[in-house]
Amino acid sequence: MSRYLIELYQNNVKTSGEDILSAIIPLMKLLSLTVIGLVLAHPKTKIIPKATFKLLSKLVFALFLPCLIFTELGESITVENFADWWFIPVNVVISTAIGCLLGYMVVLICRPPPQFKRFTIIMTAFGNTGNIPLALVGSVCHTKDNPFGPHCHSRGVAYVSFSSWVSVILVYTLVYHMMEPPLEYYEIVEEGAEIEIEIEEQEAVNDISRPLLVEAEWPGMEDKETEHSKQPSIARIFQSISSVSQSSVPDLEVTGEGAPNSPRSIRCLAEPRVVRRIRTVAVQTPIQHILQPPTIASLLAIIVGMVPQIKAFFFGYDAPLSFLTDSLEILAGAMVPSVMLVLGGMLAEGPIDSKLGLRTTIGISVARLLLLPLLGIGIVALSDKLNVLVHGDEMYRFVLLLQYTTPSAILLGAIASLRGYAVSEASALLFWQHVFALFSLSLYIVIYFKIISYV
């Protein structure tokens, strides 16, 4: 009996150790790539200049990532899968909503400076659902003893790619307007004409001196600036449109009820204030930026994958265009190492001075990296109990859990730079979050592997 208990204990210890190693080794691979990028870009070595990392980030954004999305998502998705995967984008919305609530709690507890309240909520709510999950899936599936089966990589990339378009829409609509400079910290200076000056932000810097962190996931974002980008235009619209609508319709006495040109008839034909506000906000929303190369690749992959006649031309051993998809797969193989090298280059720049405060920085990091994953485990477990998830698909659950685990989206740094709002704070916070994420991701991936093994 004692021998049996000893053997059982040793087997359990061995199994636990193997589970921990299988969870930690993929992160060690990614960490090694990141350290290489950090050494290459470090200011003391300067083996590779910042301009080279900027070009590499553009290649990832415009070539490597779209190739990876198209080849893996296009081959995996079908009409049946499209119906089964509906909870993946819904889970992104759920995780964002819970993150907003956590961000509001951070505001109440940590009391950040007034101009950074919206920023605190945004940075807590919106996680990285693109590059980092793809890198994690690629590294995990590169391990022989991964718990996800033979088609680990193709299914994992397909699931992550299927969810990324939702995040892009949220960032370029909701986040874009929430990152608007606060109206209270703007002033108007008279110098022959009204010139708007933002108090808190420094003067714009050139392309080379711009931090790599703020444009790693949106290269060329400086070319997307408009006249409204760095102005609190939406706040002004909602503040002034009522007075404009009042003054635009003359308030004269009505001389005749049936007169066709009477003020009352003009007032009835006037556009409602709410409709006018919505239309103005819609005009100033950069919807066109949603159609970036990765999003276009996702749409093309979904269309090609869901039409069997078109899919037969691209995928399969006998496909007429298989040489093209094979070429794209070769290019896609450079995506993960390139992303991690760029991340190392970003971390090599170090944290930038921030006015957010240490307490708020810690609060956002704890809420995003420690508390939100715990709530995510509950959401995914509840969804599994309700038979919402794909039965018996461990990678499906792993990707859902990763959506709650990653640090804040690097794309938020690009939006902050575009809007001229909390640029240095976003850079500093993203730096510290990615440093802390090395430990939080290690912890939760071990937990996720344990959970998946019992499913």
XYZ file of C-alpha atoms in Angstrom:
455
model
C 0.000 0.000 0.000
C 2.766 2.421 0.928
C 4.640 1.570 -2.278
C 1.496 2.323 -4.307
C 1.052 5.710 -2.586
C 4.703 6.598 -3.171
C 4.451 5.722 -6.862
C 1.208 7.674 -7.194
C 2.788 10.692 -5.517
C 5.860 10.499 -7.747
C 3.694 10.234 -10.857
C 1.629 13.235 -9.794
C 4.750 15.283 -9.088
C 6.222 14.264 -12.412
C 3.011 15.113 -14.251
C 2.756 18.488 -12.519
C 6.367 19.261 -13.347
C 5.839 18.327 -16.979
C 2.715 20.497 -17.146
C 4.595 23.458 -15.733
C 7.472 22.949 -18.150
C 5.133 22.620 -21.139
C 3.556 25.931 -20.134
C 6.781 27.791 -19.313
C 8.948 26.691 -22.252
C 6.850 28.482 -24.919
C 7.174 31.724 -22.971
C 10.925 31.204 -22.586
C 11.186 30.930 -26.372
C 9.368 34.220 -26.850
C 11.406 35.820 -24.071
C 14.620 34.766 -25.805
C 13.516 36.441 -29.036
C 12.545 39.565 -27.096
C 15.923 39.717 -25.356
C 17.677 39.435 -28.723
C 15.666 42.400 -29.998
C 16.409 44.322 -26.802
C 20.148 43.745 -27.145
C 20.144 44.719 -30.817
C 18.258 47.953 -30.156
C 19.710 48.952 -26.782
C 21.100 52.512 -26.769
C 24.482 51.268 -25.499
C 24.954 48.762 -28.315
C 22.940 50.275 -31.195
C 23.697 47.271 -33.356
C 20.476 47.954 -35.268
C 19.082 51.514 -35.406
C 15.521 52.428 -34.509
C 14.688 53.134 -38.166
C 15.306 49.459 -38.978
C 12.870 48.342 -36.289
C 10.302 50.770 -37.681
C 10.709 49.190 -41.126
C 10.409 45.730 -39.570
C 7.188 46.731 -37.820
C 5.832 47.949 -41.168
C 6.676 44.588 -42.732
C 4.853 42.786 -39.916
C 1.828 45.039 -40.282
C 1.604 45.071 -44.090
C 3.007 41.672 -45.092
C 3.823 38.995 -42.496
C 0.652 39.280 -40.386
C -1.780 39.426 -43.363
C -0.065 36.382 -44.905
C -0.401 34.436 -41.655
C -4.060 35.372 -41.241
C -5.022 34.524 -44.823
C -3.249 31.168 -45.005
C -4.415 29.823 -41.640
C -7.889 31.338 -41.333
C -8.753 30.731 -44.987
C -7.846 27.058 -44.751
C -9.603 26.427 -41.434
C -12.879 28.316 -41.741
C -16.015 26.862 -43.298
C -19.694 27.763 -43.202
C -20.176 25.349 -40.301
C -17.182 26.758 -38.411
C -18.395 30.286 -38.929
C -21.598 29.382 -37.091
C -19.734 27.498 -34.342
C -17.186 30.269 -33.697
C -19.688 33.035 -32.994
C -18.707 33.252 -29.314
C -15.103 34.242 -30.119
C -15.916 37.843 -31.199
C -18.650 38.043 -28.560
C -16.061 37.134 -25.920
C -13.938 40.103 -27.042
C -16.873 42.423 -26.355
C -17.522 40.757 -22.974
C -13.875 41.042 -21.915
C -13.825 44.692 -22.977
C -17.000 45.452 -21.009
C -15.642 43.762 -17.872
C -12.359 45.612 -18.376
C -14.242 48.912 -18.494
C -15.861 48.096 -15.156
C -12.481 47.208 -13.659
C -11.031 50.418 -15.082
C -13.800 52.426 -13.444
C -13.005 50.712 -10.145
C -9.330 51.649 -10.593
C -10.421 55.266 -11.091
C -12.461 55.175 -7.874
C -9.720 53.481 -5.826
C -6.495 54.959 -7.220
C -7.859 58.429 -8.065
C -5.711 59.290 -11.101
C -5.337 62.929 -12.237
C -8.677 64.181 -13.640
C -7.396 64.412 -17.212
C -6.466 60.701 -17.166
C -9.733 59.170 -15.933
C -10.896 58.084 -19.384
C -7.360 56.979 -20.192
C -7.322 54.708 -17.117
C -10.555 53.006 -18.174
C -9.369 52.527 -21.757
C -6.005 51.048 -20.834
C -7.649 48.591 -18.447
C -10.371 47.514 -20.853
C -8.700 46.952 -24.218
C -6.170 44.137 -24.392
C -3.915 42.886 -27.155
C -5.961 40.399 -29.192
C -3.619 40.230 -32.189
C 0.156 39.955 -32.184
C 0.791 38.616 -28.673
C -1.898 35.868 -28.779
C -0.612 34.838 -32.217
C 2.934 34.685 -30.887
C 1.821 32.669 -27.836
C -0.162 30.229 -29.971
C 2.752 29.812 -32.369
C 5.204 29.172 -29.556
C 2.906 26.772 -27.685
C 2.166 24.786 -30.821
C 5.864 24.601 -31.658
C 6.286 22.410 -28.555
C 5.921 18.685 -29.254
C 4.009 17.807 -26.074
C 1.413 20.583 -26.362
C -2.095 19.552 -25.216
C -3.897 20.785 -28.353
C -3.375 18.035 -30.894
C -1.877 17.846 -34.389
C -3.690 20.857 -35.907
C -2.771 23.120 -33.019
C -1.207 25.994 -34.978
C -3.753 26.287 -37.783
C -6.733 26.234 -35.408
C -5.131 28.618 -32.925
C -4.212 31.197 -35.553
C -7.665 30.884 -37.106
C -9.385 31.532 -33.760
C -7.201 34.537 -32.947
C -7.617 35.981 -36.444
C -11.371 35.517 -36.288
C -11.549 37.719 -33.193
C -9.123 40.475 -34.171
C -11.512 42.361 -36.467
C -13.856 43.065 -33.541
C -11.040 44.686 -31.584
C -10.061 46.796 -34.591
C -13.621 48.099 -34.957
C -13.804 48.934 -31.242
C -10.448 50.740 -31.315
C -11.171 52.870 -34.367
C -14.656 53.842 -33.167
C -15.118 53.772 -29.382
C -11.473 54.147 -28.318
C -10.768 56.837 -30.917
C -13.414 59.106 -29.407
C -12.668 58.179 -25.789
C -9.019 59.157 -26.347
C -10.073 62.650 -27.366
C -8.156 65.386 -25.486
C -10.234 66.606 -22.519
C -11.942 69.906 -23.260
C -11.113 71.292 -19.799
C -7.365 71.130 -20.561
C -7.567 73.039 -23.792
C -7.397 76.789 -24.166
C -7.844 79.304 -26.978
C -5.197 81.938 -27.583
C -5.838 85.041 -29.669
C -3.114 85.928 -32.156
C -4.912 87.462 -35.095
C -6.964 84.256 -35.283
C -8.019 81.574 -32.832
C -5.206 79.063 -32.355
C -5.910 76.008 -30.256
C -3.110 74.866 -28.000
C -3.067 71.719 -25.920
C -1.579 72.400 -22.490
C -0.456 68.952 -21.408
C 1.210 67.589 -24.552
C 4.591 68.530 -25.933
C 5.238 69.619 -29.480
C 5.022 66.977 -32.167
C 8.222 65.120 -32.808
C 9.570 63.895 -36.098
C 9.237 60.350 -37.324
C 12.640 59.108 -36.162
C 12.366 60.464 -32.609
C 8.798 59.203 -32.153
C 8.778 56.271 -29.681
C 8.638 52.914 -31.413
C 6.032 51.793 -28.889
C 3.343 54.192 -30.130
C 3.397 53.022 -33.743
C 4.504 49.393 -33.624
C 1.015 48.175 -34.560
C 0.081 51.136 -36.782
C 3.072 52.158 -38.917
C 2.642 55.422 -40.784
C 0.004 56.661 -38.345
C 1.444 60.189 -38.561
C 0.024 60.373 -42.107
C -3.506 59.704 -40.817
C -3.830 62.928 -38.827
C -6.719 65.224 -39.710
C -7.754 68.679 -38.575
C -9.889 67.094 -35.838
C -7.377 64.485 -34.610
C -5.839 66.517 -31.782
C -8.895 68.584 -30.892
C -11.749 67.909 -28.439
C -14.193 68.271 -31.300
C -16.832 65.832 -30.070
C -17.030 67.508 -26.660
C -17.460 70.858 -28.356
C -20.177 69.493 -30.620
C -22.253 68.241 -27.703
C -21.566 71.414 -25.748
C -22.404 73.946 -28.451
C -24.859 72.305 -30.797
C -27.843 73.172 -28.630
C -27.076 76.871 -28.755
C -26.382 76.648 -32.481
C -29.666 74.881 -33.138
C -31.523 77.485 -31.089
C -29.957 80.409 -32.903
C -30.273 78.854 -36.359
C -34.107 78.932 -36.264
C -35.621 82.385 -35.833
C -37.950 82.618 -32.881
C -40.583 84.834 -34.428
C -44.284 85.055 -33.752
C -46.276 82.756 -35.973
C -48.623 84.835 -38.102
C -50.385 81.955 -39.777
C -50.809 78.334 -38.910
C -50.882 77.165 -42.487
C -48.243 79.448 -43.960
C -45.723 77.283 -45.846
C -42.735 79.494 -44.939
C -43.727 80.112 -41.345
C -41.112 79.583 -38.583
C -43.188 76.741 -37.197
C -43.029 74.826 -40.471
C -39.277 75.508 -40.695
C -38.870 74.228 -37.126
C -40.734 71.024 -38.033
C -38.484 70.412 -41.026
C -35.263 71.136 -39.102
C -32.950 68.186 -38.393
C -33.350 66.896 -34.813
C -30.460 67.754 -32.519
C -29.738 64.137 -31.622
C -29.598 63.137 -35.290
C -27.308 66.063 -36.017
C -24.946 65.050 -33.206
C -24.839 61.414 -34.302
C -24.199 62.407 -37.913
C -21.376 64.757 -36.910
C -19.738 62.113 -34.719
C -20.026 59.552 -37.524
C -18.375 61.921 -39.985
C -15.414 62.425 -37.649
C -15.006 58.688 -36.936
C -12.097 57.251 -38.962
C -14.013 54.271 -40.317
C -11.668 54.099 -43.305
C -8.773 53.134 -41.012
C -10.537 49.874 -40.144
C -9.617 48.475 -43.561
C -5.970 47.891 -42.726
C -3.985 45.006 -44.308
C -4.655 42.517 -41.435
C -8.401 43.279 -41.494
C -8.538 42.954 -45.271
C -6.713 39.625 -45.009
C -9.287 38.415 -42.448
C -12.199 39.397 -44.695
C -10.631 37.752 -47.746
C -9.868 34.594 -45.753
C -13.463 34.370 -44.513
C -14.868 34.870 -48.024
C -12.475 32.382 -49.641
C -12.865 29.802 -46.875
C -16.672 29.880 -46.855
C -17.030 29.359 -50.620
C -15.841 25.808 -51.449
C -15.401 26.525 -55.157
C -13.038 29.450 -54.458
C -11.315 27.648 -51.586
C -10.420 24.762 -53.895
C -8.319 27.146 -55.996
C -6.132 28.228 -53.055
C -5.933 25.381 -50.541
C -5.180 21.694 -50.999
C -2.440 19.641 -52.596
C -4.044 19.804 -56.044
C -5.120 23.475 -55.850
C -4.153 25.471 -58.968
C -2.904 28.354 -56.802
C -1.251 26.236 -54.126
C 2.124 27.707 -55.102
C 0.784 31.122 -54.066
C -0.470 29.973 -50.659
C 2.823 28.121 -50.092
C 4.693 31.375 -50.761
C 2.442 33.215 -48.352
C 3.075 30.534 -45.710
C 6.819 31.071 -46.056
C 6.362 34.797 -45.466
C 3.973 34.108 -42.576
C 6.706 32.149 -40.816
C 8.568 35.408 -40.206
C 5.678 36.960 -38.285
C 6.308 35.646 -34.743
C 10.086 36.263 -34.590
C 9.640 39.704 -36.145
C 6.941 40.680 -33.650
C 9.078 39.645 -30.691
C 12.156 41.428 -32.059
C 10.106 44.620 -32.450
C 8.794 44.163 -28.899
C 12.387 43.887 -27.675
C 13.222 47.074 -29.567
C 10.321 48.831 -27.874
C 11.401 47.705 -24.411
C 14.963 48.831 -25.144
C 13.755 52.427 -25.248
C 12.816 52.187 -21.584
C 9.902 53.873 -19.807
C 9.072 57.500 -20.576
C 8.275 60.053 -17.873
C 4.611 59.835 -16.957
C 2.221 62.018 -14.962
C -0.184 59.146 -14.384
C 1.209 58.294 -10.962
C 2.665 55.116 -9.509
C -0.537 54.095 -7.719
C -2.640 54.304 -10.895
C 0.012 52.501 -12.960
C 0.044 49.631 -10.473
C -3.754 49.644 -10.275
C -4.185 49.349 -14.056
C -1.555 46.613 -14.283
C -3.054 44.573 -11.441
C -6.594 44.912 -12.804
C -5.555 44.074 -16.381
C -3.015 41.317 -15.736
C -4.230 39.642 -12.518
C -7.911 40.335 -11.836
C -9.324 40.230 -15.366
C -7.912 36.722 -16.108
C -9.610 35.394 -12.965
C -12.937 36.783 -14.146
C -12.214 35.373 -17.604
C -11.868 31.884 -16.169
C -15.329 32.273 -14.641
C -16.846 33.562 -17.897
C -15.378 30.735 -19.985
C -16.385 28.119 -17.393
C -19.947 29.461 -17.315
C -20.091 29.491 -21.113
C -18.920 25.884 -21.154
C -21.660 24.922 -18.691
C -24.222 26.574 -20.980
C -22.901 24.548 -23.955
C -21.949 27.700 -25.814
C -18.398 26.594 -26.625
C -17.254 24.092 -29.247
C -17.320 20.696 -27.579
C -13.954 19.050 -26.956
C -11.837 21.824 -28.516
C -9.128 22.792 -26.027
C -7.537 25.407 -28.325
C -10.892 27.161 -28.606
C -11.000 27.589 -24.826
C -7.326 28.548 -24.640
C -7.800 31.417 -27.109
C -10.883 32.616 -25.217
C -8.887 32.669 -21.987
C -5.973 34.501 -23.641
C -8.317 37.359 -24.531
C -8.535 38.158 -20.818
C -4.820 37.680 -20.111
C -2.781 39.857 -22.483
C -1.523 43.354 -21.593
C -3.122 46.476 -23.028
C -3.128 46.749 -26.803
C -0.056 48.444 -28.257
C -2.414 50.031 -30.785
C -3.679 52.245 -27.954
C -0.304 53.975 -27.987
C -0.790 54.820 -31.657
C -4.285 56.195 -30.987
C -2.927 58.281 -28.103
C -0.261 59.747 -30.389
C -2.802 60.401 -33.128
C -5.143 62.223 -30.727
C -2.319 64.014 -28.897
C -3.615 62.715 -25.557
C -1.546 60.989 -22.835
C 1.187 59.906 -25.266
C 3.977 59.622 -22.691
C 1.605 58.013 -20.178
C 0.552 55.378 -22.736
C 4.166 54.601 -23.615
C 5.229 54.256 -19.979
C 2.210 52.150 -19.030
C 2.611 49.820 -22.019
C 6.286 49.375 -21.140
C 5.603 48.331 -17.540
C 2.634 46.159 -18.487
C 4.703 44.158 -20.963
C 7.421 43.706 -18.348
C 4.925 42.501 -15.727
C 3.140 40.349 -18.331
C 6.151 38.040 -18.454
C 5.241 36.869 -14.946
C 1.444 37.036 -15.182
C 1.359 35.152 -18.487
C 3.631 32.463 -17.041
C 1.315 32.038 -14.067
C -1.937 31.946 -15.993
C -0.745 29.740 -18.849
C 0.184 27.122 -16.241
C -3.311 27.522 -14.756
C -4.943 27.342 -18.189
C -3.100 24.145 -19.061
C -4.299 22.635 -15.781
C -7.890 23.713 -16.488
C -7.790 22.415 -20.063
C -6.417 19.056 -18.937
C -9.539 18.535 -16.783
C -12.029 19.575 -19.494
